[in-house]
XYZ file of C-alpha atoms in Angstrom:
663
model
C -66.693 -61.153 173.017
C -68.134 -60.320 176.430
C -70.628 -57.454 176.553
C -71.416 -55.141 179.483
C -74.176 -52.660 180.266
C -74.113 -49.129 181.658
C -76.908 -47.951 183.953
C -77.388 -44.267 184.785
C -79.751 -42.711 187.337
C -80.302 -38.997 187.929
C -81.349 -38.393 191.535
C -81.999 -35.225 193.492
C -78.426 -34.985 194.811
C -76.290 -37.342 192.743
C -76.225 -38.841 189.274
C -75.121 -42.467 189.649
C -73.632 -44.675 186.948
C -72.562 -48.316 186.954
C -70.940 -50.800 184.598
C -72.899 -54.041 184.966
C -71.969 -57.596 183.952
C -75.311 -59.187 182.909
C -73.923 -62.747 182.931
C -72.495 -62.576 186.441
C -75.223 -60.158 187.680
C -72.373 -58.108 189.085
C -71.452 -54.412 189.331
C -67.919 -53.844 188.024
C -67.705 -50.100 188.646
C -69.895 -47.445 190.241
C -69.466 -43.663 190.269
C -71.341 -40.638 191.569
C -71.458 -37.145 190.070
C -73.368 -34.160 191.420
C -76.742 -33.668 189.728
C -76.957 -30.291 188.032
C -80.567 -29.142 188.430
C -81.795 -27.373 185.343
C -79.168 -29.176 183.243
C -79.379 -32.864 184.083
C -77.156 -33.784 181.150
C -74.102 -32.257 182.898
C -74.215 -34.831 185.693
C -74.809 -37.628 183.184
C -71.865 -36.588 181.018
C -69.617 -36.329 184.102
C -70.663 -39.778 185.367
C -70.121 -41.401 181.959
C -66.637 -39.935 181.728
C -65.757 -41.135 185.250
C -66.654 -44.739 184.373
C -63.757 -44.921 181.924
C -61.007 -43.236 183.960
C -59.639 -46.532 185.328
C -57.176 -47.828 182.717
C -56.906 -51.185 184.545
C -60.620 -51.970 184.224
C -61.558 -55.262 182.530
C -64.027 -53.434 180.273
C -63.416 -50.943 177.506
C -65.720 -48.538 175.698
C -66.004 -51.013 172.826
C -67.281 -53.712 175.243
C -70.443 -51.793 176.183
C -73.496 -53.357 174.560
C -76.222 -51.171 176.057
C -76.683 -47.880 177.945
C -79.861 -47.438 180.002
C -81.033 -44.217 181.634
C -83.354 -43.625 184.581
C -84.261 -39.952 184.781
C -86.389 -37.617 186.897
C -86.680 -35.165 184.002
C -90.327 -35.943 183.190
C -91.461 -35.694 186.820
C -89.417 -32.560 187.534
C -90.673 -30.865 184.377
C -94.318 -31.469 185.216
C -94.006 -30.561 188.894
C -92.061 -27.378 188.095
C -94.592 -26.487 185.328
C -91.905 -26.643 182.660
C -92.239 -27.757 179.079
C -93.515 -26.421 175.778
C -97.255 -25.827 175.490
C -98.556 -28.104 172.707
C -101.545 -27.735 170.453
C -104.436 -29.907 171.646
C -107.066 -31.356 169.301
C -110.208 -32.757 170.937
C -112.495 -34.760 168.643
C -116.143 -35.222 169.605
C -115.689 -33.664 173.059
C -118.532 -31.825 174.815
C -118.063 -28.759 177.049
C -118.260 -31.012 180.098
C -115.677 -33.458 178.729
C -113.238 -30.635 178.007
C -113.722 -29.266 181.523
C -113.124 -32.707 183.053
C -109.895 -32.986 181.061
C -108.390 -30.135 183.161
C -106.382 -29.027 180.134
C -106.418 -25.377 181.226
C -104.016 -26.436 183.995
C -101.540 -27.332 181.245
C -102.071 -25.080 178.200
C -103.742 -21.780 177.298
C -107.246 -21.891 175.810
C -106.175 -20.616 172.374
C -104.095 -23.773 171.906
C -107.107 -26.061 172.346
C -109.206 -26.939 169.287
C -112.473 -28.864 169.423
C -113.778 -30.390 166.215
C -116.744 -32.649 165.370
C -116.130 -36.375 165.083
C -115.649 -39.271 167.457
C -117.191 -42.699 167.901
C -119.741 -44.500 170.044
C -119.142 -47.141 172.711
C -119.423 -49.915 170.109
C -116.814 -48.318 167.803
C -119.297 -47.005 165.228
C -118.836 -43.436 163.984
C -120.932 -40.895 165.895
C -120.174 -37.839 163.728
C -118.046 -37.343 160.601
C -114.549 -35.994 161.281
C -114.174 -32.285 160.364
C -110.610 -32.131 159.037
C -111.248 -28.767 157.341
C -111.544 -27.048 160.723
C -108.300 -28.707 161.840
C -106.562 -27.559 158.647
C -107.631 -23.938 159.288
C -106.277 -24.149 162.851
C -102.935 -25.500 161.634
C -102.643 -22.709 159.045
C -103.221 -20.005 161.689
C -102.913 -20.626 165.441
C -101.049 -23.915 165.069
C -98.436 -22.622 162.646
C -95.758 -22.029 165.296
C -96.452 -25.193 167.305
C -94.048 -28.138 167.279
C -95.885 -30.676 169.449
C -99.529 -31.744 169.431
C -101.881 -33.956 171.431
C -104.950 -35.576 169.863
C -107.787 -37.222 171.797
C -111.027 -38.512 170.302
C -114.100 -39.758 172.122
C -114.064 -43.582 172.338
C -110.865 -43.781 170.289
C -109.920 -46.946 172.195
C -112.962 -48.529 170.545
C -111.984 -47.104 167.143
C -108.910 -44.910 166.655
C -109.592 -43.974 163.006
C -110.323 -40.279 163.678
C -107.244 -39.827 165.871
C -105.050 -41.437 163.222
C -106.458 -39.260 160.407
C -106.048 -36.083 162.467
C -102.506 -37.090 163.441
C -101.539 -37.737 159.824
C -102.784 -34.293 158.749
C -100.863 -32.596 161.580
C -97.649 -34.412 160.643
C -98.067 -33.493 156.962
C -98.646 -29.797 157.657
C -96.290 -29.141 160.588
C -93.662 -31.933 160.700
C -94.287 -31.843 164.459
C -94.545 -34.703 166.965
C -98.085 -35.948 167.620
C -99.252 -37.745 170.781
C -102.341 -39.844 170.040
C -104.199 -40.707 173.236
C -105.177 -44.169 171.962
C -101.544 -45.064 171.248
C -100.533 -44.142 174.812
C -103.232 -46.053 176.673
C -106.320 -48.257 176.353
C -108.100 -46.276 179.088
C -111.787 -45.782 178.205
C -111.928 -42.456 180.098
C -111.605 -39.874 177.285
C -110.904 -36.779 179.478
C -108.150 -38.646 181.338
C -106.673 -39.813 178.036
C -106.699 -36.216 176.759
C -104.917 -35.028 179.913
C -102.305 -37.791 179.574
C -101.677 -37.083 175.881
C -101.281 -33.352 176.588
C -98.784 -33.986 179.384
C -96.883 -36.261 177.041
C -96.729 -33.651 174.277
C -95.742 -30.932 176.748
C -92.476 -32.589 177.807
C -91.367 -34.131 174.516
C -89.038 -31.260 173.581
C -87.296 -31.365 176.988
C -86.793 -35.112 176.745
C -85.403 -34.692 173.241
C -82.821 -32.171 174.549
C -81.710 -34.586 177.283
C -81.428 -37.545 174.916
C -79.460 -35.459 172.413
C -77.039 -34.442 175.195
C -76.537 -38.053 176.299
C -75.983 -39.138 172.702
C -73.372 -36.385 172.275
C -71.570 -37.602 175.403
C -71.636 -41.153 174.057
C -70.237 -39.954 170.714
C -67.379 -38.127 172.474
C -66.475 -41.382 174.230
C -66.969 -43.319 170.967
C -69.578 -45.324 172.878
C -71.601 -47.086 170.168
C -74.407 -48.887 171.990
C -78.220 -48.744 171.992
C -79.598 -46.129 174.409
C -82.581 -47.259 176.505
C -84.769 -45.533 179.083
C -86.482 -46.899 182.215
C -90.283 -46.717 182.233
C -92.587 -46.226 185.209
C -93.494 -49.925 185.310
C -89.837 -50.976 185.708
C -89.253 -52.131 182.134
C -86.953 -50.371 179.662
C -87.641 -49.039 176.190
C -85.490 -47.973 173.243
C -84.953 -44.238 173.520
C -86.748 -43.636 170.210
C -89.976 -44.981 171.747
C -89.339 -43.056 174.959
C -89.144 -39.822 172.949
C -92.637 -40.531 171.629
C -93.928 -41.481 175.103
C -91.940 -39.532 177.752
C -94.879 -39.569 180.161
C -94.187 -43.289 180.641
C -90.949 -42.349 182.452
C -92.474 -40.217 185.247
C -91.788 -42.845 187.942
C -88.648 -44.301 186.395
C -86.529 -43.520 189.490
C -88.519 -45.621 191.991
C -89.092 -48.264 189.298
C -85.358 -48.590 188.606
C -84.717 -48.883 192.339
C -87.054 -51.872 192.616
C -85.583 -53.645 189.580
C -82.084 -52.941 190.926
C -83.010 -54.497 194.261
C -84.301 -57.608 192.460
C -81.019 -57.899 190.569
C -78.753 -57.249 193.565
C -80.543 -59.615 195.965
C -81.968 -62.355 193.743
C -85.168 -62.241 195.837
C -88.595 -62.638 194.225
C -90.935 -61.477 197.008
C -90.073 -58.579 199.319
C -90.917 -55.068 200.444
C -88.397 -52.438 199.389
C -87.569 -49.076 200.890
C -85.402 -46.608 198.980
C -84.335 -43.822 201.325
C -82.513 -40.829 199.919
C -81.806 -37.319 201.082
C -85.358 -36.033 200.644
C -87.809 -38.921 200.413
C -88.445 -42.558 201.214
C -90.063 -44.549 198.388
C -91.542 -47.970 199.119
C -93.049 -50.753 197.020
C -93.959 -54.437 197.214
C -92.431 -56.984 194.829
C -94.221 -60.255 194.031
C -92.738 -62.905 191.764
C -89.745 -60.752 190.857
C -91.773 -57.814 189.540
C -93.231 -54.777 191.360
C -96.987 -54.429 191.764
C -98.358 -52.019 189.140
C -101.256 -49.544 189.293
C -103.211 -48.662 186.139
C -103.621 -44.924 186.711
C -100.549 -43.092 187.986
C -101.068 -39.731 189.705
C -98.072 -37.439 189.236
C -97.029 -36.031 192.625
C -100.513 -36.916 194.008
C -102.213 -34.513 191.603
C -104.481 -35.500 188.688
C -104.571 -39.122 187.582
C -103.095 -40.041 184.237
C -103.868 -43.102 182.136
C -100.280 -44.329 182.431
C -99.456 -47.510 184.399
C -96.746 -47.265 187.045
C -95.311 -49.347 189.837
C -97.405 -48.986 192.973
C -94.991 -46.785 194.893
C -95.586 -44.852 198.104
C -93.502 -41.724 198.658
C -92.893 -40.144 202.058
C -91.117 -36.925 203.008
C -88.449 -38.625 205.105
C -84.770 -38.747 204.209
C -81.299 -38.183 205.543
C -81.675 -34.429 204.965
C -85.046 -34.129 206.749
C -84.862 -31.330 209.319
C -85.115 -31.928 213.053
C -87.190 -29.137 214.597
C -85.232 -27.748 217.572
C -87.910 -25.251 218.588
C -90.175 -27.562 220.623
C -88.884 -27.572 224.162
C -88.243 -31.077 225.442
C -89.812 -32.661 222.334
C -88.568 -34.145 219.098
C -90.183 -33.487 215.732
C -88.897 -34.513 212.302
C -90.134 -32.057 209.687
C -90.997 -32.900 206.092
C -88.763 -30.213 204.632
C -85.278 -30.869 203.299
C -82.343 -28.711 204.456
C -78.578 -28.896 204.016
C -77.122 -30.913 206.945
C -74.815 -28.749 209.088
C -72.162 -31.461 208.685
C -72.360 -31.085 204.884
C -72.345 -27.273 204.935
C -69.236 -27.246 207.150
C -67.616 -29.949 205.001
C -67.702 -27.565 202.031
C -67.130 -24.348 204.004
C -64.653 -24.794 206.927
C -65.393 -21.296 208.297
C -68.904 -22.537 209.159
C -67.339 -25.181 211.438
C -65.384 -22.515 213.330
C -68.561 -20.493 213.928
C -70.563 -23.563 214.971
C -67.933 -24.671 217.477
C -67.720 -21.165 218.926
C -71.514 -21.079 219.371
C -71.533 -24.558 220.940
C -69.153 -23.372 223.670
C -71.684 -20.821 224.886
C -73.488 -21.778 228.085
C -76.820 -21.232 226.322
C -77.300 -22.138 222.666
C -77.733 -19.205 220.336
C -81.187 -19.128 218.731
C -80.762 -20.590 215.218
C -76.949 -20.394 215.334
C -76.740 -23.632 213.305
C -78.682 -22.130 210.397
C -76.856 -20.634 207.432
C -78.114 -19.275 204.124
C -76.459 -19.687 200.750
C -77.489 -19.029 197.176
C -78.653 -22.010 195.145
C -77.351 -22.820 191.684
C -78.894 -21.684 188.394
C -79.560 -18.136 189.664
C -80.287 -16.673 186.231
C -83.505 -18.619 185.751
C -84.998 -16.933 188.847
C -84.083 -13.317 188.063
C -87.341 -12.429 186.300
C -89.445 -13.890 189.136
C -87.928 -11.834 191.967
C -89.302 -8.529 193.243
C -86.654 -5.804 193.875
C -86.596 -6.431 197.648
C -85.918 -10.138 197.108
C -83.166 -9.416 194.605
C -81.603 -7.042 197.143
C -81.773 -9.683 199.895
C -80.218 -12.234 197.558
C -77.343 -9.841 196.905
C -76.837 -9.486 200.678
C -76.701 -13.279 201.091
C -73.974 -13.597 198.464
C -72.114 -16.682 197.276
C -70.862 -17.933 200.663
C -72.802 -19.070 203.749
C -74.119 -16.278 205.985
C -75.714 -16.777 209.436
C -79.503 -16.837 209.366
C -79.723 -14.712 212.522
C -78.448 -11.689 210.588
C -81.852 -11.481 208.921
C -84.231 -13.379 211.221
C -84.848 -10.395 213.500
C -87.023 -8.704 210.873
C -90.368 -10.254 209.906
C -90.081 -8.890 206.345
C -86.810 -10.734 205.793
C -88.144 -13.948 207.345
C -91.080 -13.974 204.903
C -88.791 -13.356 201.919
C -86.337 -16.049 203.039
C -89.217 -18.520 203.306
C -90.390 -17.720 199.758
C -86.873 -17.853 198.294
C -86.295 -21.210 199.985
C -89.567 -22.658 198.651
C -88.616 -21.506 195.139
C -85.181 -23.113 195.436
C -83.357 -19.784 195.045
C -81.538 -20.238 198.369
C -80.578 -23.185 200.552
C -80.727 -23.301 204.353
C -78.631 -25.466 206.648
C -80.255 -27.214 209.579
C -80.034 -30.116 212.002
C -80.875 -33.368 210.199
C -81.076 -37.125 210.646
C -77.697 -37.375 208.889
C -76.111 -35.118 211.530
C -77.360 -37.363 214.346
C -76.013 -40.396 212.447
C -72.580 -38.722 212.231
C -72.506 -38.157 216.003
C -73.461 -41.805 216.610
C -70.783 -43.054 214.209
C -73.338 -44.465 211.766
C -72.146 -42.136 208.980
C -68.802 -40.516 208.256
C -69.250 -38.749 204.901
C -68.995 -35.164 206.158
C -67.880 -33.164 209.217
C -68.555 -35.028 212.462
C -67.294 -32.016 214.434
C -69.929 -29.787 212.799
C -72.654 -32.362 213.443
C -71.617 -32.484 217.096
C -71.627 -28.681 217.408
C -75.028 -28.460 215.688
C -76.569 -30.971 218.097
C -75.135 -29.147 221.123
C -76.547 -25.810 219.906
C -80.011 -27.245 219.252
C -79.999 -29.410 222.377
C -79.301 -26.406 224.581
C -81.902 -24.418 222.684
C -84.724 -26.901 223.418
C -83.545 -28.031 226.845
C -82.332 -31.540 225.961
C -78.708 -30.674 226.750
C -77.932 -28.830 229.981
C -75.223 -26.250 230.750
C -73.220 -28.729 232.868
C -69.906 -29.740 231.191
C -69.655 -32.970 233.176
C -72.872 -34.371 231.643
C -72.344 -33.008 228.120
C -71.146 -36.211 226.417
C -73.905 -38.368 227.880
C -76.636 -35.829 227.065
C -75.262 -35.287 223.556
C -75.367 -39.007 222.813
C -78.850 -39.338 224.325
C -80.093 -36.496 222.113
C -78.589 -38.080 218.975
C -80.063 -41.469 219.928
C -83.528 -39.955 220.395
C -83.356 -38.420 216.922
C -82.234 -41.752 215.516
C -84.992 -43.641 217.370
C -87.564 -41.222 215.963
C -86.331 -41.866 212.410
C -86.505 -45.639 213.012
C -90.093 -45.315 214.291
C -91.166 -43.214 211.316
C -89.485 -45.641 208.913
C -91.175 -48.619 210.596
C -94.549 -46.883 210.349
C -93.892 -46.356 206.616
C -93.234 -50.085 206.084
C -96.372 -50.972 208.082
C -98.428 -48.783 205.733
C -96.800 -50.287 202.659
C -97.372 -53.889 203.771
C -100.944 -53.339 204.951
C -101.904 -50.806 202.214
C -103.707 -48.946 205.016
C -103.079 -45.538 206.538
C -101.334 -45.892 209.903
C -102.505 -43.038 212.117
C -99.972 -41.219 214.296
C -102.238 -41.530 217.344
C -103.089 -45.237 216.947
C -102.342 -46.616 220.452
C -101.692 -50.172 219.230
C -99.131 -49.003 216.674
C -97.538 -46.672 219.222
C -97.218 -49.561 221.677
C -95.716 -51.784 218.976
C -93.122 -49.132 218.127
C -92.001 -48.834 221.756
C -89.207 -51.112 222.953
C -91.373 -53.226 225.307
C -94.326 -53.449 222.866
C -96.919 -53.259 225.644
C -100.226 -51.438 226.034
C -101.356 -51.967 229.615
C -101.757 -55.758 229.867
C -101.615 -56.285 226.097
C -98.430 -57.278 224.277
C -98.556 -55.972 220.692
C -96.695 -57.874 217.969
C -96.624 -57.440 214.193
C -94.511 -59.394 211.749
C -93.753 -58.972 208.075
C -94.377 -62.084 205.992
C -91.712 -61.087 203.443
C -88.107 -59.845 203.730
C -87.259 -56.139 203.848
C -84.797 -54.831 201.255
C -83.346 -51.383 201.929
C -81.387 -49.309 199.430
C -80.239 -45.706 199.206
C -77.506 -43.759 200.969
C -78.877 -43.794 204.574
C -80.242 -47.379 204.411
C -77.526 -48.837 206.682
C -78.213 -46.311 209.429
C -81.924 -47.042 209.894
C -83.208 -50.258 208.361
C -81.443 -52.996 210.349
C -83.496 -51.834 213.357
C -86.683 -51.529 211.280
C -86.304 -55.160 210.173
C -85.707 -56.258 213.765
C -88.913 -54.511 214.898
C -90.873 -56.210 212.114
C -89.368 -59.622 212.866
C -88.064 -60.093 209.359
C -84.764 -60.369 207.527
C -83.284 -57.045 206.437
C -81.253 -57.224 203.249
C -79.008 -54.262 202.408
C -77.137 -55.416 199.311
C -73.704 -54.339 198.216
C -74.064 -51.306 195.941
C -77.343 -50.420 197.689
C -76.471 -46.739 197.263
C -76.568 -47.095 193.446
C -79.498 -49.539 193.187
C -81.348 -47.257 190.757
C -78.454 -47.299 188.297
C -78.219 -51.092 188.643
C -81.952 -51.304 187.906
C -81.488 -49.227 184.779
C -78.735 -51.584 183.602
C -80.531 -54.822 184.462
C -84.050 -53.997 183.239
C -85.948 -55.928 180.569
C -87.959 -54.686 177.610
C -91.672 -55.365 178.135
C -93.749 -55.525 174.944
C -97.512 -55.270 175.485
C -100.749 -55.167 173.528
C -104.413 -55.160 174.449
C -107.848 -55.286 172.884
C -111.468 -55.446 174.008
C -114.455 -57.593 173.167
C -117.912 -56.069 173.649
C -121.464 -57.350 173.137
C -123.685 -54.412 172.157
C -127.358 -55.154 171.476
C -128.077 -56.898 168.151
C -124.504 -56.525 166.878
C -122.974 -59.774 168.046
C -119.516 -59.744 169.636
C -117.184 -56.934 168.543
C -113.383 -56.944 168.782
C -111.932 -53.431 169.143
C -108.289 -53.308 168.093
C -106.661 -50.135 166.756
C -108.785 -48.547 164.041
C -110.547 -51.805 163.172
C -113.698 -53.422 164.556
C -114.232 -57.165 163.906
C -117.668 -58.762 164.336
C -118.456 -62.347 165.453
C -121.684 -64.102 166.371
C -119.961 -66.721 168.544
C -118.252 -65.518 171.782
C -115.683 -68.340 171.765
C -114.574 -67.447 168.238
C -114.413 -63.765 169.208
C -112.186 -64.475 172.210
C -109.927 -66.810 170.206
C -109.508 -64.254 167.423
C -108.888 -61.453 169.942
C -106.136 -63.487 171.600
C -104.517 -64.114 168.203
C -104.649 -60.379 167.404
C -102.905 -59.519 170.685
C -100.162 -62.106 170.086
C -99.653 -61.025 166.451
C -99.336 -57.386 167.492
C -96.727 -58.232 170.141
C -94.688 -60.336 167.704
C -94.739 -57.512 165.140
C -93.576 -54.987 167.757
C -90.729 -57.300 168.768
C -89.678 -57.798 165.135
C -89.811 -54.049 164.435
C -87.466 -53.485 167.397
C -85.158 -56.228 166.053
C -85.471 -58.378 169.175
C -86.256 -62.073 169.596
C -89.733 -62.796 170.930
C -90.028 -64.900 174.072
C -93.147 -66.574 175.531
C -96.272 -64.388 175.382
C -98.690 -64.345 178.302
C -102.266 -63.192 177.634
C -104.557 -62.316 180.538
C -108.327 -62.239 179.900
C -110.718 -60.361 182.221
C -114.315 -61.348 181.447
C -117.664 -60.003 182.605
C -120.347 -62.708 182.326
C -124.078 -62.745 182.979
C -124.567 -64.610 186.290
C -125.703 -68.202 185.779
C -124.726 -68.364 182.109
C -122.992 -71.418 180.642
C -119.422 -71.022 179.332
C -118.951 -67.809 177.380
C -122.551 -67.583 176.143
C -123.284 -64.906 178.731
C -120.249 -62.807 177.793
C -120.912 -59.085 178.314
C -117.369 -57.845 177.686
C -113.735 -58.914 177.941
C -110.394 -57.157 178.125
C -107.337 -59.013 176.836
C -103.839 -57.897 177.841
C -100.745 -59.586 176.511
C -97.060 -59.113 177.280
C -93.634 -60.597 176.769
C -90.302 -59.765 178.381
C -87.199 -59.409 176.236
C -83.890 -59.873 178.066
C -81.068 -57.831 176.538
C -77.359 -58.692 176.708
């Protein structure tokens, strides 16, 4: 019997879901449901239900062999400082090491316990492990805790102390334990401690989401394995993801890249995923995205978790066009509600916009409206009385911004409420210009037109003369569109070159202009690989970006749901690693888990290490009830210069992996 897959992606605006035929590499059905911030499971449940509304579909619930989820929950939780503070056990850490772990950014000091123990660089025990002190902590301060993180000095050389501490915690609390050495082979102990603490902090939230998805699947009688997309583009059984939720922090961009690979069949390309708020870019080589070893969450502290090498830029269809610079165009980094979208949902806004656009001079900010955001209850405790009063005045329907903008006190409060997400503000956006130019037709073109007229008259780009209105309106929309194309091209230049492209670089500026000339110099740049564009606004911008870069632009069918396709078409990647070191007078040591193996011959040490990596991968595959494919082992060696063969081996890191195709 034929089996199909479901892919789900939770984005900032929509939750997308697809039914995917893995044999034909084909999307059979795609749906979109509004993402419910604060309760992501609502959008997921709605999308799942919508997939099975078509009674004529070739697939049935019983035909689904796998459900795979790409979620922003981990990233959102960490950025919004959500999650449950775990207990943190540091073994063999000094004052300086604890400080460099930056744990006070994540948990209160009383939840951090330091105990003697830990190992040396060669894996030998430095100090005995003090489990009695840990037991006392668990009987007092740790009694109410459900999640824990454990990090021991040099545990990647010998994880015995972490394992013993973790076993005691599980026995006494029945809680989840994140061992730093099981998450990563990173030698940096403070960074491992930070990563393990982040992981423990969001486990409860991830568990709630997974439980909600499982309930939705049960309601539909959908009996299929549930998988989750990881930050490196692979997928994992949800049971493993619950133990390691930090590995999902970049699952959205990762799913987008894998989806693009599946939809296009290309192996080498640069991808741009443009949404409402951001543009995410990455380079794909050999059918897999380039990966970085240490992923920084939202450009803050580095973790020890590998992720696809993604660049994120504050440019999307909902990016605001600043109308306040006379005769100039500026695209701001902040996201607002497009006037065309606001009027689409609230027709009375269109009437007001059109009335304002008929004035000889545009009203200052007449295109801006305020409206309450969703999930108001979660903000109540954070608002001062004046803010709560202002929020009551705004109400549940759009109100003109100019009612409040005359008073500096209100302007400051509106700015704070907007930054918190308590209110939303409408504005002129790239999507509005695209509606006027006929490049988009999702929302109210009449409102987009009125918004551009108001702003154009405000900044002097549209005159008061009726006879020139249509020409000036189109010119204004085209200038906005050209600016978005230039910014998008600059983004791809940075991604391809891996260099920062300065705004004032005269060569780049000349290249971005239509004639490509700087005095007597003709500037040309060309991409050596195709450009794949996905996301809602991709069709409006990227054909011109590809033309500027002299490369093929591929915008596949179902580009707007590429992330969900990536979730459905991902592979399970099983990995293992170990290290070989050569400390003085101790021969060659293999460090693998809580065991250290000693050899006098470097060739024998490397051969045995490779066998250990392969055996570990095969066991993991068997435990997950999959069939093991070919295993690739990569060996990075440091040798004494001038030495023969491996006799001058100083150290080696072995990394093995295999891909398991499902369905």
